[in-house]
Tab-separated table of C-alpha atoms in Angstrom:
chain	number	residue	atom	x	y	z
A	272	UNK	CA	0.000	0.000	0.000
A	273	UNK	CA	1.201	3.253	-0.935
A	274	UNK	CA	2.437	5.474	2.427
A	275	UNK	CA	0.228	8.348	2.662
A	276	UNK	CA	2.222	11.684	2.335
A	277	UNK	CA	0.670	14.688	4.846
A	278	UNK	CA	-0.033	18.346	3.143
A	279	UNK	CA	2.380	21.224	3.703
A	280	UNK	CA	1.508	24.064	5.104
A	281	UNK	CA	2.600	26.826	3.224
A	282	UNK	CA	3.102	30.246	5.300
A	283	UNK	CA	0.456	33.402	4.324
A	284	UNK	CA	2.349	36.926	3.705
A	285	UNK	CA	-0.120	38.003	5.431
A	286	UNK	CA	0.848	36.691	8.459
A	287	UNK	CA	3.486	38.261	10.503
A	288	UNK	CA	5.099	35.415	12.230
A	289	UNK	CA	5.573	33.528	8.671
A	290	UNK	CA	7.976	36.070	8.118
A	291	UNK	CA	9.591	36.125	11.590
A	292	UNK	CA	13.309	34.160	10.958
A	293	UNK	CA	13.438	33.759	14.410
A	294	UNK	CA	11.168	30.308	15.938
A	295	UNK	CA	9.198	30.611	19.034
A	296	UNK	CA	11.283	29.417	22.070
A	297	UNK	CA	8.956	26.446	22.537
A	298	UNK	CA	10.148	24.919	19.293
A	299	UNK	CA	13.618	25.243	19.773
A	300	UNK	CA	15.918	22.002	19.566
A	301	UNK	CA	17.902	21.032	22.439
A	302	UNK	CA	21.706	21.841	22.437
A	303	UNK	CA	23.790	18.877	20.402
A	304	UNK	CA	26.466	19.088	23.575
A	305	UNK	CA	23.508	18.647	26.261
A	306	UNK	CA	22.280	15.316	23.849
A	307	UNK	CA	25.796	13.870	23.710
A	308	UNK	CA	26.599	14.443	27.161
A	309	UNK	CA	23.157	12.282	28.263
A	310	UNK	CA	23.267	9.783	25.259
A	311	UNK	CA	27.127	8.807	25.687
A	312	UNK	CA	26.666	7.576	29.389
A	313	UNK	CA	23.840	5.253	28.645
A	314	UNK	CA	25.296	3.930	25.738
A	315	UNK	CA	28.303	2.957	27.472
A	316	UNK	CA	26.638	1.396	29.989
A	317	UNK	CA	24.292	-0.141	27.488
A	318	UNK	CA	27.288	-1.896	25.855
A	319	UNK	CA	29.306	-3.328	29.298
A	320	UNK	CA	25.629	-5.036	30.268
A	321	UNK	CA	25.433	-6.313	27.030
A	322	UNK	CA	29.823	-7.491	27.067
A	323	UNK	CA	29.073	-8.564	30.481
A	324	UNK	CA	25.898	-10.651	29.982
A	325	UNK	CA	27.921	-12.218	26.581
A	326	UNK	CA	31.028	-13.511	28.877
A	327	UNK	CA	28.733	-14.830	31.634
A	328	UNK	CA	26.895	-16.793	28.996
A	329	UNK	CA	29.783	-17.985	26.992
A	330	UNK	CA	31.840	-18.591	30.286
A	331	UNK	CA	34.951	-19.168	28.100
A	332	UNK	CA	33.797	-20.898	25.386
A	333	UNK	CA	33.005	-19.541	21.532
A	334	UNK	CA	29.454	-19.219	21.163
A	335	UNK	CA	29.675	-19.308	17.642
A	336	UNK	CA	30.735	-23.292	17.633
A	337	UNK	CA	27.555	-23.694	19.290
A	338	UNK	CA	25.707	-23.092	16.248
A	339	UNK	CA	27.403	-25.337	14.177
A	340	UNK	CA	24.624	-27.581	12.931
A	341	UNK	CA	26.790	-30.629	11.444
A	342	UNK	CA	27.690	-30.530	14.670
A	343	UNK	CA	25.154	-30.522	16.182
A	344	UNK	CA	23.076	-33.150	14.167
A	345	UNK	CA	25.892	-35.364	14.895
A	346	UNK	CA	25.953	-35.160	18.634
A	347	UNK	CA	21.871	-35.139	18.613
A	348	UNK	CA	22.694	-38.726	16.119
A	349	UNK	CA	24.551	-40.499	18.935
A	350	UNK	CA	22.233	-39.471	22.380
A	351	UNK	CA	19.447	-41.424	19.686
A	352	UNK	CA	21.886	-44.142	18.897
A	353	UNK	CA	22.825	-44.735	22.740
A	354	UNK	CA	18.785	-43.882	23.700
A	355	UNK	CA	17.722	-46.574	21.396
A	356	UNK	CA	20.692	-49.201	23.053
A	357	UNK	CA	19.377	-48.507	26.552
A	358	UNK	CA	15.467	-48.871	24.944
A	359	UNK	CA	16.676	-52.091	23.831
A	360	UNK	CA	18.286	-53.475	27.224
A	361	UNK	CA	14.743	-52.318	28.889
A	362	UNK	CA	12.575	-54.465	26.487
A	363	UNK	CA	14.687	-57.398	26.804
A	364	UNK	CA	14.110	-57.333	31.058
A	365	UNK	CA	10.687	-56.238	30.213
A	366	UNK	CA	10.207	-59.282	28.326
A	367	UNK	CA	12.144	-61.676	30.438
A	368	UNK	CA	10.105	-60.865	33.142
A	369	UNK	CA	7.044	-61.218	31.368
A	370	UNK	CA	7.573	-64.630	30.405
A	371	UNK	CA	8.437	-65.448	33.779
A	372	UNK	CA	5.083	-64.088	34.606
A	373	UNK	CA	3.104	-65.036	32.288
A	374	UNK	CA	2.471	-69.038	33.336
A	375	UNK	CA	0.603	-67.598	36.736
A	376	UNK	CA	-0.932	-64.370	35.320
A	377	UNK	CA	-3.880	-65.185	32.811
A	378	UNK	CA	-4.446	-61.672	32.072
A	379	UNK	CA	-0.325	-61.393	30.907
A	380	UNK	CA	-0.677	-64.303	29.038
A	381	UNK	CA	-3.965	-63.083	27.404
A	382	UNK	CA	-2.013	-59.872	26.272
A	383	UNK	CA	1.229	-61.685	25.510
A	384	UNK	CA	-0.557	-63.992	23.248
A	385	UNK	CA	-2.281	-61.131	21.582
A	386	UNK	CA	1.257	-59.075	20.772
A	387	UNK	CA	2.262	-62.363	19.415
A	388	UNK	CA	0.261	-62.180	16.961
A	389	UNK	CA	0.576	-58.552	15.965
A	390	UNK	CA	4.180	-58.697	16.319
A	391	UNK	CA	4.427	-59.606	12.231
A	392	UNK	CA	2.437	-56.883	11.193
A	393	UNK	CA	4.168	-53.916	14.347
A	394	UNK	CA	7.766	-55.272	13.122
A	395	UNK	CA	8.505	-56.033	16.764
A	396	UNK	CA	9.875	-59.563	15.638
A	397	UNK	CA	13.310	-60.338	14.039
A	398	UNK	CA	12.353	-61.701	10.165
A	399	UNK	CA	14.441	-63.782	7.697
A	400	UNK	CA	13.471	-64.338	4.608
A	401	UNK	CA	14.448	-63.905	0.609
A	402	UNK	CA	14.536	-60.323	-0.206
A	403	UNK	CA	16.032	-57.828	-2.629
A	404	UNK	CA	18.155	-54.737	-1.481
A	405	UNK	CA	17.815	-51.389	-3.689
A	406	UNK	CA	20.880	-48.716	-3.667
A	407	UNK	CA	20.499	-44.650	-4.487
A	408	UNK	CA	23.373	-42.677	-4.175
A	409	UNK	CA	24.321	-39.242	-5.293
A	410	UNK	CA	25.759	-38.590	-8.983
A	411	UNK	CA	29.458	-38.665	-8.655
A	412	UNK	CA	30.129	-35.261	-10.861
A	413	UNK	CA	30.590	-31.414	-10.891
A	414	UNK	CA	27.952	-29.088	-11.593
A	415	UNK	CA	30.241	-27.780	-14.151
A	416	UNK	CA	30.046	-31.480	-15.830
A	417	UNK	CA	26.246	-31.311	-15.892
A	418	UNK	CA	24.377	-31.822	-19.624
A	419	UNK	CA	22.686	-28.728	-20.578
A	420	UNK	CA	19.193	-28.443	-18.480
A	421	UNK	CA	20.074	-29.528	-15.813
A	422	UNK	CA	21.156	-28.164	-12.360
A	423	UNK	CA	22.871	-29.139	-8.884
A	424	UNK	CA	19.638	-30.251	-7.941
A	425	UNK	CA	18.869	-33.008	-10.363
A	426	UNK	CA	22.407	-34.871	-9.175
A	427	UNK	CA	21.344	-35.570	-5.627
A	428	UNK	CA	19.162	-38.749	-3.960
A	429	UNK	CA	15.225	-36.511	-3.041
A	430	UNK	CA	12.921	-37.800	-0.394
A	431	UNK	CA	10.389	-38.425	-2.724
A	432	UNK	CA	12.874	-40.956	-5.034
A	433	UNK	CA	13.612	-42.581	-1.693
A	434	UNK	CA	9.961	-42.747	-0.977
A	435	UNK	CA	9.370	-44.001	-4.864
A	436	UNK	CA	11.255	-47.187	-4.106
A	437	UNK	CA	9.667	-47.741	-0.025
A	438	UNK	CA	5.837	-47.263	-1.702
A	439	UNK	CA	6.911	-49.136	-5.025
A	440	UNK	CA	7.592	-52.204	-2.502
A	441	UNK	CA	5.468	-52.278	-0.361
A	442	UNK	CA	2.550	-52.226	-2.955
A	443	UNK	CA	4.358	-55.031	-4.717
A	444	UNK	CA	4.173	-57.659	-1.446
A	445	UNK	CA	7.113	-56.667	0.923
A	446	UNK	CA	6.406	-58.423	3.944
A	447	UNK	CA	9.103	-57.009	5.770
A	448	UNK	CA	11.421	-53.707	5.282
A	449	UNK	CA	14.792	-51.923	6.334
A	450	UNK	CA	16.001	-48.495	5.580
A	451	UNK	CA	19.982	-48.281	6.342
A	452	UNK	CA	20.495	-50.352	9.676
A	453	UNK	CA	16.411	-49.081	10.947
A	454	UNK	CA	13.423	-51.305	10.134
A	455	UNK	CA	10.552	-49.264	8.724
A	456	UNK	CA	6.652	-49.636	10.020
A	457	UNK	CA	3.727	-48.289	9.580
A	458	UNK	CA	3.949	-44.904	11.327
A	459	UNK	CA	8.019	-44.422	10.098
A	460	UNK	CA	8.089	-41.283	7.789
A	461	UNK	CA	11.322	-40.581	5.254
A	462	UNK	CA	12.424	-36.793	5.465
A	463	UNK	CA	15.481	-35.335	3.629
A	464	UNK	CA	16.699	-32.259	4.833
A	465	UNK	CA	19.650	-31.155	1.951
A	466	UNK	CA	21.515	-34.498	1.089
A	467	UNK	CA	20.947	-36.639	3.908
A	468	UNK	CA	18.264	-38.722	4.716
A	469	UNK	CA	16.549	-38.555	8.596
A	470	UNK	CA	14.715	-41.099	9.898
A	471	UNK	CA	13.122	-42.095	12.912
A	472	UNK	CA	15.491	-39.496	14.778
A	473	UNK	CA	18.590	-40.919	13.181
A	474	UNK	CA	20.296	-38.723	10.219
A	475	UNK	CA	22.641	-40.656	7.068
A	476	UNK	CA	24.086	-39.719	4.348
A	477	UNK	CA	24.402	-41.187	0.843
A	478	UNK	CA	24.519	-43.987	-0.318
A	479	UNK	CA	20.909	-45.088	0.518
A	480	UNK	CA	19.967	-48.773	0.637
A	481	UNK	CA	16.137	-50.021	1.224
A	482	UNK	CA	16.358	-53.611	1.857
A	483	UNK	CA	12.410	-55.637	1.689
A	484	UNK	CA	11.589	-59.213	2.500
A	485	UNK	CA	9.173	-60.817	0.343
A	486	UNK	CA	8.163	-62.343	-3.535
A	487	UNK	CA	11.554	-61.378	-5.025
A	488	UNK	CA	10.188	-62.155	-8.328
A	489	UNK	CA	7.576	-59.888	-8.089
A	490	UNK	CA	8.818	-56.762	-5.795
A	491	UNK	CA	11.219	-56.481	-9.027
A	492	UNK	CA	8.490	-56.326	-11.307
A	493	UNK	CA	6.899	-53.652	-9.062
A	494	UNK	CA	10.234	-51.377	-9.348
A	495	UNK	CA	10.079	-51.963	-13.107
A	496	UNK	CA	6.657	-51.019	-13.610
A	497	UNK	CA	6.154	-47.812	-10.914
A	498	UNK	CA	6.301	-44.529	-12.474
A	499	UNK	CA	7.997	-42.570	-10.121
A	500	UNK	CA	11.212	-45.175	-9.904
A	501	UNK	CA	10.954	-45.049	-13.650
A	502	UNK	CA	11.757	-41.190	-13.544
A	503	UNK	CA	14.500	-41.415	-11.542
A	504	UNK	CA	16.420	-44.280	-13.450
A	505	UNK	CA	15.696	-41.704	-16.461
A	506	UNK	CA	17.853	-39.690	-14.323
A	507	UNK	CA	20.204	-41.921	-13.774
A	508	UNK	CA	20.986	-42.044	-17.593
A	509	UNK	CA	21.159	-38.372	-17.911
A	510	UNK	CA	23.285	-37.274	-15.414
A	511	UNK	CA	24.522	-40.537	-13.815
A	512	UNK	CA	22.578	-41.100	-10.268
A	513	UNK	CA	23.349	-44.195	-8.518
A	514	UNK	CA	20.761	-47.136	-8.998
A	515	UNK	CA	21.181	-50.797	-8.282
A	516	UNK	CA	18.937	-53.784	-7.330
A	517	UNK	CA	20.642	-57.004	-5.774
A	518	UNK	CA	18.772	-59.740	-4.670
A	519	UNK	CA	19.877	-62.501	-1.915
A	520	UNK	CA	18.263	-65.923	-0.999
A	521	UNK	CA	17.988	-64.744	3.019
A	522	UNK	CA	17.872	-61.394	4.877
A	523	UNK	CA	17.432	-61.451	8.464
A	524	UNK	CA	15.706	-57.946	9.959
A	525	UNK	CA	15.890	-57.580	13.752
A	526	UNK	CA	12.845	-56.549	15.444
A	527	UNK	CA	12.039	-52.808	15.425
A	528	UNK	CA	12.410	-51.286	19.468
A	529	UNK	CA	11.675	-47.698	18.895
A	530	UNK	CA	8.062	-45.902	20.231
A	531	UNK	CA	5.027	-46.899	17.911
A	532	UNK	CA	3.338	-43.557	19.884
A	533	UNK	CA	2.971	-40.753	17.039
A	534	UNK	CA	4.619	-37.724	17.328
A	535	UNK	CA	2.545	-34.030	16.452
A	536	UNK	CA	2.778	-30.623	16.827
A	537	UNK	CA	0.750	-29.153	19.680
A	538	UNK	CA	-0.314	-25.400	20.114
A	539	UNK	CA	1.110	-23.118	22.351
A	540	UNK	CA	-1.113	-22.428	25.189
């Protein structure tokens, strides 16, 4: 919107103090010595609370590093790595005791029972099985290299070729899947933030490798025939992305141990 620009007033002849060079002692501006000599005091005492409050908070250390996120997504990696190692030590005591329980409890063996038979369909059981492992990795070239078209963007793994591959087997009879060393269920979402790849709280880089149990026969036949893979092995003749498919007569998957709770945004009350 256009800023609105006030009317001048323009003085009369006519009127006597128009012509008057000298302004009415009301409007006069204060001295530029008086203003210095009450602005220079709080400004130095401005800036020694604000040095001070800087040392006390840095207490020797560059805050700068702090904001290093590399860094930081690195150290945040590892307290989920060791998190998940102490989640798994818990479940394993959890579920010693509860088969040690469970012959004199009916109600523990009524819900033991009944997460035995989820279990294949939560992941919480270890799997083997035939099974087929798919590889995307980055495009090993410059962007000064790159065919005409074609950007820095087009050479890189995206979240949604990752998620081509995860939705292309599953709707071709996976039984059973793995993304990097995590096995994927039904509430595990695949984010990419830049080039690397986050999920379930854990971040990796490229190469990416989605390994599925199931019909080997036909979870090939699935990649073949989705769309969306299709598109990206069209980019993998144009500007060289990494694509490969190997299959192996037995995979073994250990059970998943992370939360099945979802996780969502909540207002700020």
């Amino acid at each position: 919107m256009p800023e609105e620009i006030e009317p001048v007033a323009t003085a009369s002849t006519a009127d006597p103090a128009a012509t008057d060079p000298t302004p009415p002692a009301t409007a006069r501006r204060p001295s530029p010595r008086v203003t210095w000599r009450l602005l220079v005091p709080l400004v130095t005492a401005a800036a020694g609370l604000m040095f001070a409050m800087s040392f006390q908070a840095a207490q020797g250390r560059d805050l700068r590093a702090d904001r290093d996120l590399p860094q930081l997504i690195m150290e945040g990696d590892d307290r989920v790595a060791a998190t998940a190692e102490q989640l798994d030590a818990l479940q394993r005591e959890v579920e010693a005791l509860s088969t040690a329980s469970a012959p004199t409890d009916e109600h523990l063996s009524s819900l033991t029972r009944r997460a035995e038979e989820l279990s294949p369909t939560t992941a919480t059981t270890a799997v083997r099985g035939p099974g087929l492992e798919v590889a995307l990795d980055d495009a090993k070239r410059s962007g000064d290299t790159l065919p005409d078209g074609f950007t820095g963007d087009d050479v890189v793994v995206h979240q949604q070729d990752v998620q081509a591959v995860v939705n292309a087997l599953w709707a071709s009879g996976a039984e059973a899947m793995m993304i990097q060393d995590q096995r994927v269920i039904s509430t595990s979402a695949v984010r990419c933030v830049g080039n690397t790849l986050i999920l379930q709280g854990r971040v990796y880089a490229p190469p990416y490798r989605i390994s599925a149990i199931g019909d080997v026969s036909r979870m090939q036949q699935g990649l073949d025939a989705d769309p969306s893979v299709t598109i990206y092995k069209q980019y993998v003749d144009a500007v060289g992305l990494g694509y490969s498919v190997a299959t192996h007569g037995s995979l073994e998957f250990p059970a998943y141990s992370g939360s099945v709770d979802f996780q969502y945004a909540t207002p700020m009350r």
